Amino acid sequence: MNIIMLGPPGSGKGTMAALLSKKLAIPQISTGDMLRAGMKEGTELGRMAKGFVDKGELVPDSVVIAMVEERLKAQDAQNGYILDGFPRTLEQAKALEGFTKIDTVLDLELADEKIIDRLSGRRVCPDCSRTYHVSQLNGSTICEKCRTKLVTRKDDEAETIANRLNVYHEQTEPLVEYYKEAKLLKNVKTDGSIEENFSEMLKVLGI
Ligand code: ADP
Ligand code: ZN
């Protein structure tokens, strides 16, 4: 099954995609993680992307489209995949149709106030990309899985969060209507706990 995770920043795309990836044994393809990995390694792609990512702006379409097209050619993506963070513009959605066929689009819904709380309290493991919320860490500052010190993403700072929300409403939200018309859209409310949201998602998917 080829799945897109749509939804505002902080709606749980990454967390839900990771759980679903395990359950369905298909890869999670996160453009944000790919860009951040490039930034960390200082690749040409990473250096190019950094200015946009840190400010909460979108990286140019041509760059992310080429990156995803290449990634979808890999062996592990031939039996299905979960796109997390792509497409984010109408142009990306149209380009995607040129090289693959999408089966389902999951639209994760969350109100702006909740988004701000989630993003400002988010901590991320720089090694495995796993995310946490400060409220679940009980004062701990390291990743449960790999014992690495957690960090706050630069784009999770207050001013940048507001910008990302604007960018989402202006450039990405139109995709909800686009995929609704294509009859691919399924809505998932994500204001519950991780477990509640995930079981709701499985129900929506009929699995
Ligand atoms: P979130 O969903 O929490 O905003 P992501 O990790 O998906 O986080 O994205 C972080 C940043 O990476 C975005 O703000 C943007 O700068 C860049 N990015 C990720 N995916 C795309 C994309 N499909 N198109 C353009 N920029 C992207
Ligand atoms: Zn980790």
mmCIF file of C-alpha atoms and ligand atoms in Angstrom:
data_model
loop_
_atom_site.group_PDB
_atom_site.id
_atom_site.type_symbol
_atom_site.label_atom_id
_atom_site.label_comp_id
_atom_site.label_asym_id
_atom_site.label_seq_id
_atom_site.Cartn_x
_atom_site.Cartn_y
_atom_site.Cartn_z
ATOM 1 C CA MET A 1 0.000 0.000 0.000
ATOM 2 C CA ASN A 2 1.332 3.453 -0.960
ATOM 3 C CA ILE A 3 0.301 5.927 1.713
ATOM 4 C CA ILE A 4 0.665 9.680 2.187
ATOM 5 C CA MET A 5 0.565 11.247 5.659
ATOM 6 C CA LEU A 6 -0.855 14.716 5.317
ATOM 7 C CA GLY A 7 -1.435 17.180 8.136
ATOM 8 C CA PRO A 8 0.019 20.214 9.875
ATOM 9 C CA PRO A 9 3.419 20.192 11.576
ATOM 10 C CA GLY A 10 3.056 18.560 14.975
ATOM 11 C CA SER A 11 -0.069 16.589 14.062
ATOM 12 C CA GLY A 12 1.870 13.378 14.594
ATOM 13 C CA LYS A 13 2.816 12.435 11.041
ATOM 14 C CA GLY A 14 6.246 11.187 12.055
ATOM 15 C CA THR A 15 5.079 9.253 15.110
ATOM 16 C CA MET A 16 2.129 7.664 13.292
ATOM 17 C CA ALA A 17 4.210 6.894 10.197
ATOM 18 C CA ALA A 18 6.812 5.103 12.328
ATOM 19 C CA LEU A 19 4.153 2.921 14.000
ATOM 20 C CA LEU A 20 2.418 2.158 10.723
ATOM 21 C CA SER A 21 5.716 1.364 9.052
ATOM 22 C CA LYS A 22 6.397 -1.297 11.667
ATOM 23 C CA LYS A 23 2.872 -2.703 11.501
ATOM 24 C CA LEU A 24 2.792 -2.965 7.693
ATOM 25 C CA ALA A 25 6.519 -3.683 7.220
ATOM 26 C CA ILE A 26 6.914 -0.937 4.637
ATOM 27 C CA PRO A 27 9.362 1.975 4.894
ATOM 28 C CA GLN A 28 8.614 5.403 6.319
ATOM 29 C CA ILE A 29 9.974 8.000 3.932
ATOM 30 C CA SER A 30 10.298 11.310 5.761
ATOM 31 C CA THR A 31 11.528 14.226 3.654
ATOM 32 C CA GLY A 32 12.193 16.230 6.839
ATOM 33 C CA ASP A 33 14.436 13.448 8.208
ATOM 34 C CA MET A 34 16.218 13.123 4.870
ATOM 35 C CA LEU A 35 16.878 16.859 4.735
ATOM 36 C CA ARG A 36 18.048 16.988 8.358
ATOM 37 C CA ALA A 37 20.372 14.022 7.765
ATOM 38 C CA GLY A 38 21.878 15.913 4.828
ATOM 39 C CA MET A 39 22.247 19.027 6.982
ATOM 40 C CA LYS A 40 24.007 17.045 9.704
ATOM 41 C CA GLU A 41 26.397 15.411 7.257
ATOM 42 C CA GLY A 42 26.957 18.684 5.426
ATOM 43 C CA THR A 43 26.092 17.266 1.999
ATOM 44 C CA GLU A 44 25.380 19.630 -0.872
ATOM 45 C CA LEU A 45 21.655 18.944 -0.474
ATOM 46 C CA GLY A 46 21.889 19.624 3.267
ATOM 47 C CA ARG A 47 23.745 22.897 2.876
ATOM 48 C CA MET A 48 21.241 24.001 0.287
ATOM 49 C CA ALA A 49 18.250 23.069 2.472
ATOM 50 C CA LYS A 50 19.481 24.469 5.791
ATOM 51 C CA GLY A 51 18.432 28.106 5.313
ATOM 52 C CA PHE A 52 14.885 27.081 4.400
ATOM 53 C CA VAL A 53 14.438 24.417 7.074
ATOM 54 C CA ASP A 54 15.780 26.568 9.934
ATOM 55 C CA LYS A 55 13.392 29.408 9.025
ATOM 56 C CA GLY A 56 10.401 27.103 8.610
ATOM 57 C CA GLU A 57 10.165 27.784 4.879
ATOM 58 C CA LEU A 58 9.680 25.067 2.308
ATOM 59 C CA VAL A 59 12.692 23.761 0.437
ATOM 60 C CA PRO A 60 12.189 24.382 -3.319
ATOM 61 C CA ASP A 61 9.893 21.897 -5.063
ATOM 62 C CA SER A 62 12.461 20.787 -7.652
ATOM 63 C CA VAL A 63 14.868 19.721 -4.888
ATOM 64 C CA VAL A 64 12.441 17.652 -2.810
ATOM 65 C CA ILE A 65 10.722 16.178 -5.855
ATOM 66 C CA ALA A 66 14.031 14.849 -7.215
ATOM 67 C CA MET A 67 14.940 13.533 -3.760
ATOM 68 C CA VAL A 68 11.665 11.591 -3.378
ATOM 69 C CA GLU A 69 11.676 10.289 -6.947
ATOM 70 C CA GLU A 70 15.131 8.839 -6.337
ATOM 71 C CA ARG A 71 14.172 7.375 -2.946
ATOM 72 C CA LEU A 72 11.096 5.613 -4.326
ATOM 73 C CA LYS A 73 13.288 3.667 -6.751
ATOM 74 C CA ALA A 74 14.966 1.794 -3.881
ATOM 75 C CA GLN A 75 14.231 -1.892 -3.445
ATOM 76 C CA ASP A 76 12.582 -1.483 -0.043
ATOM 77 C CA ALA A 77 9.917 0.828 -1.480
ATOM 78 C CA GLN A 78 8.654 -1.593 -4.110
ATOM 79 C CA ASN A 79 6.031 -3.222 -1.871
ATOM 80 C CA GLY A 80 4.569 -0.033 -0.477
ATOM 81 C CA TYR A 81 5.708 2.952 1.552
ATOM 82 C CA ILE A 82 4.537 5.752 3.798
ATOM 83 C CA LEU A 83 5.357 9.273 2.686
ATOM 84 C CA ASP A 84 5.758 11.508 5.736
ATOM 85 C CA GLY A 85 6.033 15.218 4.919
ATOM 86 C CA PHE A 86 5.642 14.926 1.158
ATOM 87 C CA PRO A 87 3.884 16.261 -0.863
ATOM 88 C CA ARG A 88 3.577 19.698 0.726
ATOM 89 C CA THR A 89 2.562 21.736 -2.322
ATOM 90 C CA LEU A 90 0.227 21.180 -5.254
ATOM 91 C CA GLU A 91 3.216 21.083 -7.550
ATOM 92 C CA GLN A 92 4.783 18.265 -5.505
ATOM 93 C CA ALA A 93 1.494 16.336 -5.550
ATOM 94 C CA LYS A 94 1.247 16.603 -9.317
ATOM 95 C CA ALA A 95 4.874 15.598 -9.829
ATOM 96 C CA LEU A 96 4.372 12.570 -7.588
ATOM 97 C CA GLU A 97 1.655 11.261 -9.892
ATOM 98 C CA GLY A 98 4.229 11.163 -12.661
ATOM 99 C CA PHE A 99 6.318 8.482 -10.950
ATOM 100 C CA THR A 100 4.071 6.483 -8.603
ATOM 101 C CA LYS A 101 0.493 5.670 -7.719
ATOM 102 C CA ILE A 102 -0.935 6.599 -4.332
ATOM 103 C CA ASP A 103 -3.574 4.380 -2.702
ATOM 104 C CA THR A 104 -4.522 6.359 0.399
ATOM 105 C CA VAL A 105 -3.988 9.787 1.891
ATOM 106 C CA LEU A 106 -4.357 10.029 5.659
ATOM 107 C CA ASP A 107 -5.209 13.558 6.758
ATOM 108 C CA LEU A 108 -4.172 14.076 10.365
ATOM 109 C CA GLU A 109 -6.281 16.780 11.967
ATOM 110 C CA LEU A 110 -5.219 18.929 14.905
ATOM 111 C CA ALA A 111 -6.164 22.466 16.008
ATOM 112 C CA ASP A 112 -3.491 25.190 15.866
ATOM 113 C CA GLU A 113 -3.406 25.686 19.687
ATOM 114 C CA LYS A 114 -2.512 22.035 20.214
ATOM 115 C CA ILE A 115 0.090 22.207 17.488
ATOM 116 C CA ILE A 116 1.912 25.018 19.252
ATOM 117 C CA ASP A 117 2.003 23.074 22.534
ATOM 118 C CA ARG A 118 3.248 19.934 20.828
ATOM 119 C CA LEU A 119 5.989 21.586 18.818
ATOM 120 C CA SER A 120 7.299 23.816 21.567
ATOM 121 C CA GLY A 121 7.535 20.787 23.890
ATOM 122 C CA ARG A 122 9.043 18.490 21.276
ATOM 123 C CA ARG A 123 12.511 17.003 21.750
ATOM 124 C CA VAL A 124 14.196 14.886 19.132
ATOM 125 C CA CYS A 125 16.986 12.328 19.071
ATOM 126 C CA PRO A 126 19.651 13.518 16.631
ATOM 127 C CA ASP A 127 20.697 9.904 15.970
ATOM 128 C CA CYS A 128 17.491 7.933 15.381
ATOM 129 C CA SER A 129 15.051 10.845 14.803
ATOM 130 C CA ARG A 130 12.665 9.540 17.434
ATOM 131 C CA THR A 131 10.600 12.352 18.946
ATOM 132 C CA TYR A 132 9.364 12.910 22.488
ATOM 133 C CA HIS A 133 7.267 15.516 24.279
ATOM 134 C CA VAL A 134 8.761 17.029 27.453
ATOM 135 C CA SER A 135 5.644 15.946 29.354
ATOM 136 C CA GLN A 136 6.514 12.257 28.772
ATOM 137 C CA LEU A 137 10.213 12.535 29.623
ATOM 138 C CA ASN A 138 9.953 13.021 33.422
ATOM 139 C CA GLY A 139 13.001 15.233 33.376
ATOM 140 C CA SER A 140 15.109 12.829 31.335
ATOM 141 C CA THR A 141 17.127 14.336 28.488
ATOM 142 C CA ILE A 142 18.288 11.228 26.633
ATOM 143 C CA CYS A 143 16.821 8.956 23.949
ATOM 144 C CA GLU A 144 15.397 5.731 25.401
ATOM 145 C CA LYS A 145 16.490 3.789 22.388
ATOM 146 C CA CYS A 146 20.075 4.937 21.748
ATOM 147 C CA ARG A 147 20.970 6.934 24.897
ATOM 148 C CA THR A 148 21.841 10.013 22.842
ATOM 149 C CA LYS A 149 21.194 13.462 24.294
ATOM 150 C CA LEU A 150 17.928 14.865 22.946
ATOM 151 C CA VAL A 151 17.814 18.259 21.258
ATOM 152 C CA THR A 152 15.197 20.883 20.399
ATOM 153 C CA ARG A 153 14.924 21.306 16.642
ATOM 154 C CA LYS A 154 15.874 24.820 15.604
ATOM 155 C CA ASP A 155 12.603 25.116 13.696
ATOM 156 C CA ASP A 156 10.644 24.247 16.870
ATOM 157 C CA GLU A 157 11.469 27.671 18.327
ATOM 158 C CA ALA A 158 8.440 29.923 18.900
ATOM 159 C CA GLU A 159 8.805 32.381 15.985
ATOM 160 C CA THR A 160 9.525 29.602 13.533
ATOM 161 C CA ILE A 161 6.520 27.570 14.659
ATOM 162 C CA ALA A 162 4.209 30.456 13.716
ATOM 163 C CA ASN A 163 5.836 30.671 10.317
ATOM 164 C CA ARG A 164 5.504 26.941 9.704
ATOM 165 C CA LEU A 165 1.813 27.096 10.550
ATOM 166 C CA ASN A 166 1.325 29.911 8.032
ATOM 167 C CA VAL A 167 3.234 27.985 5.416
ATOM 168 C CA TYR A 168 1.076 24.933 6.143
ATOM 169 C CA HIS A 169 -2.221 26.802 5.816
ATOM 170 C CA GLU A 170 -1.150 28.596 2.642
ATOM 171 C CA GLN A 171 0.734 25.945 0.726
ATOM 172 C CA THR A 172 -0.107 22.495 2.078
ATOM 173 C CA GLU A 173 -3.711 22.676 3.261
ATOM 174 C CA PRO A 174 -5.048 22.993 -0.326
ATOM 175 C CA LEU A 175 -3.925 19.383 -0.777
ATOM 176 C CA VAL A 176 -6.746 18.255 1.536
ATOM 177 C CA GLU A 177 -9.305 19.387 -1.063
ATOM 178 C CA TYR A 178 -7.173 18.035 -3.897
ATOM 179 C CA TYR A 179 -7.055 14.514 -2.475
ATOM 180 C CA LYS A 180 -10.669 14.662 -1.364
ATOM 181 C CA GLU A 181 -11.661 15.260 -4.980
ATOM 182 C CA ALA A 182 -9.408 12.391 -6.018
ATOM 183 C CA LYS A 183 -11.358 10.235 -3.507
ATOM 184 C CA LEU A 184 -8.171 9.216 -1.714
ATOM 185 C CA LEU A 185 -8.608 11.161 1.509
ATOM 186 C CA LYS A 186 -9.255 9.596 4.904
ATOM 187 C CA ASN A 187 -9.519 11.780 8.011
ATOM 188 C CA VAL A 188 -7.880 10.891 11.296
ATOM 189 C CA LYS A 189 -8.316 12.984 14.449
ATOM 190 C CA THR A 190 -5.030 13.160 16.325
ATOM 191 C CA ASP A 191 -5.840 14.994 19.540
ATOM 192 C CA GLY A 192 -5.729 11.843 21.700
ATOM 193 C CA SER A 193 -2.817 9.853 23.067
ATOM 194 C CA ILE A 194 -0.407 8.138 20.691
ATOM 195 C CA GLU A 195 -2.135 4.780 21.288
ATOM 196 C CA GLU A 196 -5.619 6.246 20.753
ATOM 197 C CA ASN A 197 -4.564 8.043 17.584
ATOM 198 C CA PHE A 198 -2.896 4.956 16.184
ATOM 199 C CA SER A 199 -5.854 2.661 16.814
ATOM 200 C CA GLU A 200 -8.140 5.285 15.234
ATOM 201 C CA MET A 201 -5.809 5.295 12.236
ATOM 202 C CA LEU A 202 -5.905 1.510 11.881
ATOM 203 C CA LYS A 203 -9.692 1.627 12.085
ATOM 204 C CA VAL A 204 -9.831 4.247 9.339
ATOM 205 C CA LEU A 205 -7.534 2.084 7.211
ATOM 206 C CA GLY A 206 -9.690 -0.980 7.895
ATOM 207 C CA ILE A 207 -6.826 -3.021 9.371
HETATM 208 P P1 ADP B 1 7.048 19.034 10.540
HETATM 209 O O1 ADP B 1 6.022 18.202 9.843
HETATM 210 O O2 ADP B 1 7.015 18.891 12.003
HETATM 211 O O3 ADP B 1 7.039 20.473 10.087
HETATM 212 P P2 ADP B 1 9.214 17.914 8.904
HETATM 213 O O4 ADP B 1 10.349 17.168 9.474
HETATM 214 O O5 ADP B 1 8.243 17.171 8.042
HETATM 215 O O6 ADP B 1 8.514 18.553 10.154
HETATM 216 O O7 ADP B 1 9.752 19.148 8.034
HETATM 217 C C1 ADP B 1 10.732 20.044 8.516
HETATM 218 C C2 ADP B 1 11.125 21.038 7.423
HETATM 219 O O8 ADP B 1 11.754 20.344 6.322
HETATM 220 C C3 ADP B 1 9.996 21.834 6.772
HETATM 221 O O9 ADP B 1 9.629 22.956 7.535
HETATM 222 C C4 ADP B 1 10.661 22.229 5.434
HETATM 223 O O10 ADP B 1 11.579 23.275 5.587
HETATM 224 C C5 ADP B 1 11.439 20.978 5.070
HETATM 225 N N1 ADP B 1 10.632 20.035 4.256
HETATM 226 C C6 ADP B 1 10.246 18.774 4.616
HETATM 227 N N2 ADP B 1 9.506 18.199 3.660
HETATM 228 C C7 ADP B 1 9.394 19.122 2.661
HETATM 229 C C8 ADP B 1 8.717 19.142 1.415
HETATM 230 N N3 ADP B 1 7.986 18.105 0.989
HETATM 231 N N4 ADP B 1 8.813 20.266 0.655
HETATM 232 C C9 ADP B 1 9.534 21.314 1.063
HETATM 233 N N5 ADP B 1 10.181 21.371 2.232
HETATM 234 C C10 ADP B 1 10.111 20.292 3.036
HETATM 235 ZN ZN ZN B 2 17.620 7.767 19.484
#
